[in-house]
Every structure is written in C-alpha cells, then in structure tokens.
Amino acid sequence: VLLYDSAISGNCYKVRLLLSQLRIEFERREVEVVNRGDRVELLGDKNPAARIPILRLDDGTHLAESNAILWYLGEGTPFVPSSRLDRARALQWMFFEQYSHEPYVAVARYWLVVQGRDPGEISDLAHLHERGYAALDGMERHLTNESFLVGDSYTVADISLYAYTHLAGTGGFELERYPAIVAWLARVAQQPGHVPIDS
Ligand SMILES: N[C@@H](CCC(=O)N[C@@H](CS)C(=O)NCC(=O)O)C(=O)O
C-alpha cells in the first residue's frame, strides 16, 4: 500500500504506527502540510476533504480519515475489538478524539511547533488549552481505573488517542498533571512493533 503522509502529522502517524504493528509494508509519499495551495489538485480525487492521511489500497482505490483507515486496517485483528459493545466503545473514543481532543490538543501543537508561533501571538491559545484540558481530564478519569481505553487490551482507540496525547506537552499542556495518562502513554509505547512519530 501507499500512504500519502506527513512526517510531522499525528493523524498520519496513527496510520504508520498501526501499519508497523501489523507488519504491513508500505510506501510513504510525503505531502507538504504547511504550504497547501495545490491541495485540491493533488488530493481532491483521492479524498473529498483533500487532506492526509490517505491510503492507496492495492486495488487502486483510496481511503481517507485517519480513524477510518485504522478501522479498515485493524478489522479482523486484535486491534479492533470483536464484541458489538466493545466495537462501539472503540468508536466512542475515536469520535471523542476527533471532536473533543484533536481540534484542541493537536491544534495548539500545530501553532506552537509546526508554525513556530510565540504563545502570545496565538489569539485563541487559552481556549485551545481550556478545551484540550477538558479532553485530557476525561481520559484521566477513565484511565485511573483502566489500563487501556477499551476492555483490557490495546486497540485502535489507544492508537488514535496516543498520537496527539503523547505530543501534548509540545502544545503547552502540562501532562505531569495526569499520572494515569502518563502511565497509559508508557504502556502504549511498550506494545510490540511500536514506532515513534519520527521514525
Ligand atoms: N480528520 C482528518 C484530519 C486530517 C488532517 O487534518 N490532515 C492535515 C494534516 S494533520 C492536513 O492534511 N493538512 C493540510 C491541509 O489541510 O491542507 C483525519 O483524522 O485524518
């Protein structure tokens, strides 16, 4: 398979991490995520949203949205739960990631690290932090009593939320406030086949 990828994107990292853990060989095509003038020309026929990650499958068709790609790749493996309720719980966390977590935790990092802005220049940084901390509070409450997000094993839900949570410190979030999250991050990083974002 071929991955339209960005080395610095957490959404793309989710896909690289699962491909690595499934030992699926893939080719990477790096796409520029900062200067994005040609986005629709380059990606519009592959993803209506013209964003990466996009996976080109062996039949030549394309699949986009990081969490949809995780689900597709993980289906039929231990990374996607088999019981009806646990499958829905994995989706619950992945929708939470996209609606309540990534728009704040990833976006704070994007402005500070990728765009290299000073905190004072980012007009809505306080809002990003307030909402991002609310998402981290929710994860901390859950992980205080659980080893992983769904059931008692590592799934695509953990991959989805690991991607930007482990980078949250670079977005100005104080992860040391969250001992259960910190312990979970370490458990995730110990899973077989784990690769760091910059591999
Ligand atoms: N909801 C999408 C978000 C994809 C996304 O925001 N991709 C960014 C990189 S992290 C991108 O393509 N940025 C360039 C652009 O928007 O043109 C997913 O989870 O895959």
PDB file of C-alpha atoms and ligand atoms in Angstrom:
ATOM      1  CA  VAL A   1       0.000   0.000   0.000  1.00  0.00           C
ATOM      2  CA  LEU A   2       0.950   3.645  -0.454  1.00  0.00           C
ATOM      3  CA  LEU A   3       0.426   6.259   2.263  1.00  0.00           C
ATOM      4  CA  TYR A   4       0.067   9.945   1.428  1.00  0.00           C
ATOM      5  CA  ASP A   5       1.833  11.048   4.540  1.00  0.00           C
ATOM      6  CA  SER A   6       3.420  13.845   6.536  1.00  0.00           C
ATOM      7  CA  ALA A   7       6.245  13.086   8.943  1.00  0.00           C
ATOM      8  CA  ILE A   8       5.031  15.730  11.407  1.00  0.00           C
ATOM      9  CA  SER A   9       1.305  14.896  11.320  1.00  0.00           C
ATOM     10  CA  GLY A  10      -0.131  12.945  14.239  1.00  0.00           C
ATOM     11  CA  ASN A  11      -3.064  11.855  12.087  1.00  0.00           C
ATOM     12  CA  CYS A  12      -0.612  10.285   9.624  1.00  0.00           C
ATOM     13  CA  TYR A  13       1.432   8.818  12.480  1.00  0.00           C
ATOM     14  CA  LYS A  14      -1.613   6.839  13.660  1.00  0.00           C
ATOM     15  CA  VAL A  15      -1.618   5.007  10.327  1.00  0.00           C
ATOM     16  CA  ARG A  16       2.164   4.454  10.242  1.00  0.00           C
ATOM     17  CA  LEU A  17       2.021   3.061  13.781  1.00  0.00           C
ATOM     18  CA  LEU A  18      -0.685   0.509  13.014  1.00  0.00           C
ATOM     19  CA  LEU A  19       0.896  -0.489   9.674  1.00  0.00           C
ATOM     20  CA  SER A  20       4.123  -1.116  11.565  1.00  0.00           C
ATOM     21  CA  GLN A  21       2.386  -3.116  14.286  1.00  0.00           C
ATOM     22  CA  LEU A  22       0.600  -5.209  11.656  1.00  0.00           C
ATOM     23  CA  ARG A  23       3.924  -5.645   9.820  1.00  0.00           C
ATOM     24  CA  ILE A  24       2.399  -4.369   6.580  1.00  0.00           C
ATOM     25  CA  GLU A  25       4.966  -2.933   4.201  1.00  0.00           C
ATOM     26  CA  PHE A  26       4.096   0.470   2.818  1.00  0.00           C
ATOM     27  CA  GLU A  27       5.471   3.237   0.709  1.00  0.00           C
ATOM     28  CA  ARG A  28       5.350   6.810   2.016  1.00  0.00           C
ATOM     29  CA  ARG A  29       4.639   9.818  -0.149  1.00  0.00           C
ATOM     30  CA  GLU A  30       5.365  12.994   1.795  1.00  0.00           C
ATOM     31  CA  VAL A  31       2.808  15.777   1.350  1.00  0.00           C
ATOM     32  CA  GLU A  32       3.514  19.350   2.441  1.00  0.00           C
ATOM     33  CA  VAL A  33       1.001  20.328   5.152  1.00  0.00           C
ATOM     34  CA  VAL A  34       2.042  23.918   5.739  1.00  0.00           C
ATOM     35  CA  ASN A  35       2.038  25.382   2.212  1.00  0.00           C
ATOM     36  CA  ARG A  36      -1.108  23.868   0.877  1.00  0.00           C
ATOM     37  CA  GLY A  37      -2.019  25.838  -2.244  1.00  0.00           C
ATOM     38  CA  ASP A  38      -2.187  22.813  -4.536  1.00  0.00           C
ATOM     39  CA  ARG A  39      -4.118  20.630  -2.117  1.00  0.00           C
ATOM     40  CA  VAL A  40      -7.277  20.053  -4.156  1.00  0.00           C
ATOM     41  CA  GLU A  41      -5.328  19.371  -7.373  1.00  0.00           C
ATOM     42  CA  LEU A  42      -3.072  16.899  -5.592  1.00  0.00           C
ATOM     43  CA  LEU A  43      -5.529  15.120  -3.297  1.00  0.00           C
ATOM     44  CA  GLY A  44      -9.059  16.080  -4.338  1.00  0.00           C
ATOM     45  CA  ASP A  45      -9.623  12.979  -6.474  1.00  0.00           C
ATOM     46  CA  LYS A  46      -8.472  10.749  -3.603  1.00  0.00           C
ATOM     47  CA  ASN A  47     -10.207  12.363  -0.621  1.00  0.00           C
ATOM     48  CA  PRO A  48     -13.152  14.782  -0.891  1.00  0.00           C
ATOM     49  CA  ALA A  49     -11.702  16.663   2.091  1.00  0.00           C
ATOM     50  CA  ALA A  50      -8.313  16.963   0.310  1.00  0.00           C
ATOM     51  CA  ARG A  51      -6.407  16.104   3.479  1.00  0.00           C
ATOM     52  CA  ILE A  52      -3.944  13.466   4.542  1.00  0.00           C
ATOM     53  CA  PRO A  53      -3.550  10.705   5.618  1.00  0.00           C
ATOM     54  CA  ILE A  54      -4.821   8.905   2.540  1.00  0.00           C
ATOM     55  CA  LEU A  55      -4.110   5.227   1.943  1.00  0.00           C
ATOM     56  CA  ARG A  56      -3.984   3.877  -1.599  1.00  0.00           C
ATOM     57  CA  LEU A  57      -5.135   0.298  -1.488  1.00  0.00           C
ATOM     58  CA  ASP A  58      -3.843  -2.494  -3.671  1.00  0.00           C
ATOM     59  CA  ASP A  59      -6.910  -2.246  -5.942  1.00  0.00           C
ATOM     60  CA  GLY A  60      -6.004   1.387  -6.709  1.00  0.00           C
ATOM     61  CA  THR A  61      -8.841   2.950  -4.664  1.00  0.00           C
ATOM     62  CA  HIS A  62      -8.202   5.365  -1.804  1.00  0.00           C
ATOM     63  CA  LEU A  63      -9.310   5.595   1.811  1.00  0.00           C
ATOM     64  CA  ALA A  64      -9.007   8.756   3.942  1.00  0.00           C
ATOM     65  CA  GLU A  65      -9.681   9.871   7.549  1.00  0.00           C
ATOM     66  CA  SER A  66      -7.118   8.538   9.982  1.00  0.00           C
ATOM     67  CA  ASN A  67      -9.599   6.752  12.206  1.00  0.00           C
ATOM     68  CA  ALA A  68     -11.416   5.135   9.249  1.00  0.00           C
ATOM     69  CA  ILE A  69      -8.058   3.892   7.987  1.00  0.00           C
ATOM     70  CA  LEU A  70      -7.244   2.464  11.452  1.00  0.00           C
ATOM     71  CA  TRP A  71     -10.566   0.656  11.460  1.00  0.00           C
ATOM     72  CA  TYR A  72     -10.088  -0.751   7.963  1.00  0.00           C
ATOM     73  CA  LEU A  73      -6.568  -1.992   8.669  1.00  0.00           C
ATOM     74  CA  GLY A  74      -7.418  -3.304  12.127  1.00  0.00           C
ATOM     75  CA  GLU A  75     -10.599  -5.166  11.155  1.00  0.00           C
ATOM     76  CA  GLY A  76     -10.195  -8.898  11.789  1.00  0.00           C
ATOM     77  CA  THR A  77      -7.149  -8.388  14.041  1.00  0.00           C
ATOM     78  CA  PRO A  78      -6.923  -7.904  17.837  1.00  0.00           C
ATOM     79  CA  PHE A  79      -6.590  -4.137  17.243  1.00  0.00           C
ATOM     80  CA  VAL A  80     -10.353  -3.880  16.557  1.00  0.00           C
ATOM     81  CA  PRO A  81     -12.500  -5.421  19.294  1.00  0.00           C
ATOM     82  CA  SER A  82     -14.770  -8.286  18.337  1.00  0.00           C
ATOM     83  CA  SER A  83     -17.770  -7.782  20.624  1.00  0.00           C
ATOM     84  CA  ARG A  84     -20.513  -5.461  19.436  1.00  0.00           C
ATOM     85  CA  LEU A  85     -20.308  -3.275  22.530  1.00  0.00           C
ATOM     86  CA  ASP A  86     -16.524  -3.009  22.578  1.00  0.00           C
ATOM     87  CA  ARG A  87     -16.512  -2.106  18.866  1.00  0.00           C
ATOM     88  CA  ALA A  88     -18.919   0.707  19.629  1.00  0.00           C
ATOM     89  CA  ARG A  89     -16.805   1.761  22.614  1.00  0.00           C
ATOM     90  CA  ALA A  90     -13.738   1.963  20.386  1.00  0.00           C
ATOM     91  CA  LEU A  91     -15.715   4.191  18.017  1.00  0.00           C
ATOM     92  CA  GLN A  92     -16.890   6.247  21.001  1.00  0.00           C
ATOM     93  CA  TRP A  93     -13.268   7.094  21.829  1.00  0.00           C
ATOM     94  CA  MET A  94     -12.351   7.720  18.189  1.00  0.00           C
ATOM     95  CA  PHE A  95     -15.233  10.186  17.740  1.00  0.00           C
ATOM     96  CA  PHE A  96     -14.205  11.819  21.024  1.00  0.00           C
ATOM     97  CA  GLU A  97     -10.687  12.109  19.621  1.00  0.00           C
ATOM     98  CA  GLN A  98     -11.885  13.911  16.510  1.00  0.00           C
ATOM     99  CA  TYR A  99     -14.443  16.196  18.142  1.00  0.00           C
ATOM    100  CA  SER A 100     -13.183  16.905  21.656  1.00  0.00           C
ATOM    101  CA  HIS A 101      -9.429  16.253  21.626  1.00  0.00           C
ATOM    102  CA  GLU A 102      -7.646  16.678  18.272  1.00  0.00           C
ATOM    103  CA  PRO A 103      -9.166  20.108  17.443  1.00  0.00           C
ATOM    104  CA  TYR A 104      -7.568  21.495  20.630  1.00  0.00           C
ATOM    105  CA  VAL A 105      -4.606  19.306  21.600  1.00  0.00           C
ATOM    106  CA  ALA A 106      -3.296  18.926  18.034  1.00  0.00           C
ATOM    107  CA  VAL A 107      -4.058  22.495  17.005  1.00  0.00           C
ATOM    108  CA  ALA A 108      -2.158  24.042  19.959  1.00  0.00           C
ATOM    109  CA  ARG A 109       0.886  21.990  18.916  1.00  0.00           C
ATOM    110  CA  TYR A 110       0.381  22.967  15.280  1.00  0.00           C
ATOM    111  CA  TRP A 111       0.588  26.696  16.036  1.00  0.00           C
ATOM    112  CA  LEU A 112       3.428  26.447  18.547  1.00  0.00           C
ATOM    113  CA  VAL A 113       5.608  23.764  16.970  1.00  0.00           C
ATOM    114  CA  VAL A 114       4.786  23.469  13.266  1.00  0.00           C
ATOM    115  CA  GLN A 115       4.129  27.168  12.661  1.00  0.00           C
ATOM    116  CA  GLY A 116       6.616  28.204  15.354  1.00  0.00           C
ATOM    117  CA  ARG A 117       4.431  30.998  16.733  1.00  0.00           C
ATOM    118  CA  ASP A 118       5.023  32.595  20.108  1.00  0.00           C
ATOM    119  CA  PRO A 119       2.269  31.760  22.620  1.00  0.00           C
ATOM    120  CA  GLY A 120       1.313  35.444  22.796  1.00  0.00           C
ATOM    121  CA  GLU A 121       0.651  35.557  19.037  1.00  0.00           C
ATOM    122  CA  ILE A 122      -1.988  32.816  19.121  1.00  0.00           C
ATOM    123  CA  SER A 123      -5.221  34.588  19.905  1.00  0.00           C
ATOM    124  CA  ASP A 124      -7.227  31.517  20.910  1.00  0.00           C
ATOM    125  CA  LEU A 125      -4.479  29.596  22.739  1.00  0.00           C
ATOM    126  CA  ALA A 126      -6.264  29.925  26.091  1.00  0.00           C
ATOM    127  CA  HIS A 127      -9.417  28.462  24.523  1.00  0.00           C
ATOM    128  CA  LEU A 128      -7.441  25.605  22.913  1.00  0.00           C
ATOM    129  CA  HIS A 129      -5.889  24.854  26.303  1.00  0.00           C
ATOM    130  CA  GLU A 130      -9.200  25.035  28.170  1.00  0.00           C
ATOM    131  CA  ARG A 131     -10.902  22.606  25.785  1.00  0.00           C
ATOM    132  CA  GLY A 132      -7.827  20.396  25.452  1.00  0.00           C
ATOM    133  CA  TYR A 133      -7.532  20.111  29.230  1.00  0.00           C
ATOM    134  CA  ALA A 134     -11.216  19.131  29.396  1.00  0.00           C
ATOM    135  CA  ALA A 135     -10.480  16.250  26.993  1.00  0.00           C
ATOM    136  CA  LEU A 136      -7.394  15.201  28.986  1.00  0.00           C
ATOM    137  CA  ASP A 137      -9.439  15.359  32.220  1.00  0.00           C
ATOM    138  CA  GLY A 138     -11.905  12.878  30.679  1.00  0.00           C
ATOM    139  CA  MET A 139      -9.161  10.498  29.619  1.00  0.00           C
ATOM    140  CA  GLU A 140      -7.557  10.727  33.076  1.00  0.00           C
ATOM    141  CA  ARG A 141     -10.859   9.830  34.780  1.00  0.00           C
ATOM    142  CA  HIS A 142     -11.228   6.742  32.594  1.00  0.00           C
ATOM    143  CA  LEU A 143      -7.593   5.621  32.731  1.00  0.00           C
ATOM    144  CA  THR A 144      -7.441   5.924  36.521  1.00  0.00           C
ATOM    145  CA  ASN A 145      -9.345   2.630  36.623  1.00  0.00           C
ATOM    146  CA  GLU A 146      -8.442   1.066  33.276  1.00  0.00           C
ATOM    147  CA  SER A 147      -5.205   0.018  31.578  1.00  0.00           C
ATOM    148  CA  PHE A 148      -6.444   0.780  28.049  1.00  0.00           C
ATOM    149  CA  LEU A 149      -9.325   2.752  26.604  1.00  0.00           C
ATOM    150  CA  VAL A 150     -11.486  -0.245  25.664  1.00  0.00           C
ATOM    151  CA  GLY A 151     -11.628  -3.538  27.519  1.00  0.00           C
ATOM    152  CA  ASP A 152      -8.307  -4.670  28.884  1.00  0.00           C
ATOM    153  CA  SER A 153      -6.228  -4.638  25.735  1.00  0.00           C
ATOM    154  CA  TYR A 154      -4.588  -2.265  23.277  1.00  0.00           C
ATOM    155  CA  THR A 155      -6.821  -1.289  20.356  1.00  0.00           C
ATOM    156  CA  VAL A 156      -7.181   1.257  17.560  1.00  0.00           C
ATOM    157  CA  ALA A 157      -8.798   3.578  20.130  1.00  0.00           C
ATOM    158  CA  ASP A 158      -5.483   3.730  22.012  1.00  0.00           C
ATOM    159  CA  ILE A 159      -3.573   4.378  18.775  1.00  0.00           C
ATOM    160  CA  SER A 160      -5.986   7.154  17.838  1.00  0.00           C
ATOM    161  CA  LEU A 161      -5.636   8.989  21.145  1.00  0.00           C
ATOM    162  CA  TYR A 162      -1.946   8.246  21.657  1.00  0.00           C
ATOM    163  CA  ALA A 163      -0.949  10.156  18.517  1.00  0.00           C
ATOM    164  CA  TYR A 164      -1.630  13.666  19.778  1.00  0.00           C
ATOM    165  CA  THR A 165      -1.736  12.987  23.538  1.00  0.00           C
ATOM    166  CA  HIS A 166       1.926  11.983  23.641  1.00  0.00           C
ATOM    167  CA  LEU A 167       2.783  15.273  21.889  1.00  0.00           C
ATOM    168  CA  ALA A 168       0.536  17.427  24.084  1.00  0.00           C
ATOM    169  CA  GLY A 169       3.468  18.801  26.093  1.00  0.00           C
ATOM    170  CA  THR A 170       4.801  20.496  22.950  1.00  0.00           C
ATOM    171  CA  GLY A 171       1.446  22.254  22.641  1.00  0.00           C
ATOM    172  CA  GLY A 172       1.862  23.730  26.118  1.00  0.00           C
ATOM    173  CA  PHE A 173      -0.199  21.161  28.054  1.00  0.00           C
ATOM    174  CA  GLU A 174       1.231  20.002  31.387  1.00  0.00           C
ATOM    175  CA  LEU A 175       0.949  16.232  31.140  1.00  0.00           C
ATOM    176  CA  GLU A 176       2.509  15.813  34.591  1.00  0.00           C
ATOM    177  CA  ARG A 177      -0.905  16.767  35.964  1.00  0.00           C
ATOM    178  CA  TYR A 178      -2.159  13.412  34.627  1.00  0.00           C
ATOM    179  CA  PRO A 179      -0.482  10.365  36.227  1.00  0.00           C
ATOM    180  CA  ALA A 180      -2.922   7.847  34.723  1.00  0.00           C
ATOM    181  CA  ILE A 181      -2.425   9.263  31.218  1.00  0.00           C
ATOM    182  CA  VAL A 182       1.361   9.249  31.664  1.00  0.00           C
ATOM    183  CA  ALA A 183       1.262   5.570  32.737  1.00  0.00           C
ATOM    184  CA  TRP A 184      -1.003   4.722  29.777  1.00  0.00           C
ATOM    185  CA  LEU A 185       1.344   6.506  27.340  1.00  0.00           C
ATOM    186  CA  ALA A 186       4.180   4.315  28.636  1.00  0.00           C
ATOM    187  CA  ARG A 187       2.047   1.156  28.248  1.00  0.00           C
ATOM    188  CA  VAL A 188       1.192   2.107  24.668  1.00  0.00           C
ATOM    189  CA  ALA A 189       4.841   2.803  23.839  1.00  0.00           C
ATOM    190  CA  GLN A 190       5.748  -0.693  25.088  1.00  0.00           C
ATOM    191  CA  GLN A 191       3.436  -2.511  22.663  1.00  0.00           C
ATOM    192  CA  PRO A 192       5.154  -4.822  20.153  1.00  0.00           C
ATOM    193  CA  GLY A 193       6.081  -3.099  16.906  1.00  0.00           C
ATOM    194  CA  HIS A 194       5.723   0.404  18.375  1.00  0.00           C
ATOM    195  CA  VAL A 195       7.486   3.101  16.367  1.00  0.00           C
ATOM    196  CA  PRO A 196       7.991   6.737  17.330  1.00  0.00           C
ATOM    197  CA  ILE A 197       6.469   9.528  15.253  1.00  0.00           C
ATOM    198  CA  ASP A 198       9.846  10.494  13.812  1.00  0.00           C
ATOM    199  CA  SER A 199      10.816   7.039  12.572  1.00  0.00           C
TER     200      SER A 199
HETATM  201  N1  LIG B   1      -9.977  14.296  10.296  1.00  0.00           N
HETATM  202  C1  LIG B   1      -8.814  14.091   9.475  1.00  0.00           C
HETATM  203  C2  LIG B   1      -7.877  15.262   9.631  1.00  0.00           C
HETATM  204  C3  LIG B   1      -6.827  15.271   8.565  1.00  0.00           C
HETATM  205  C4  LIG B   1      -5.930  16.490   8.662  1.00  0.00           C
HETATM  206  O1  LIG B   1      -6.229  17.479   9.352  1.00  0.00           O
HETATM  207  N2  LIG B   1      -4.819  16.410   7.957  1.00  0.00           N
HETATM  208  C5  LIG B   1      -3.877  17.504   7.942  1.00  0.00           C
HETATM  209  C6  LIG B   1      -2.525  17.023   8.412  1.00  0.00           C
HETATM  210  S1  LIG B   1      -2.631  16.512  10.122  1.00  0.00           S
HETATM  211  C7  LIG B   1      -3.747  18.056   6.543  1.00  0.00           C
HETATM  212  O2  LIG B   1      -3.968  17.372   5.559  1.00  0.00           O
HETATM  213  N3  LIG B   1      -3.398  19.344   6.480  1.00  0.00           N
HETATM  214  C8  LIG B   1      -3.169  20.010   5.246  1.00  0.00           C
HETATM  215  C9  LIG B   1      -4.388  20.681   4.731  1.00  0.00           C
HETATM  216  O3  LIG B   1      -5.375  20.826   5.468  1.00  0.00           O
HETATM  217  O4  LIG B   1      -4.359  21.060   3.562  1.00  0.00           O
HETATM  218  C10 LIG B   1      -8.130  12.781   9.864  1.00  0.00           C
HETATM  219  O5  LIG B   1      -8.259  12.357  11.011  1.00  0.00           O
HETATM  220  O6  LIG B   1      -7.482  12.174   9.000  1.00  0.00           O
END
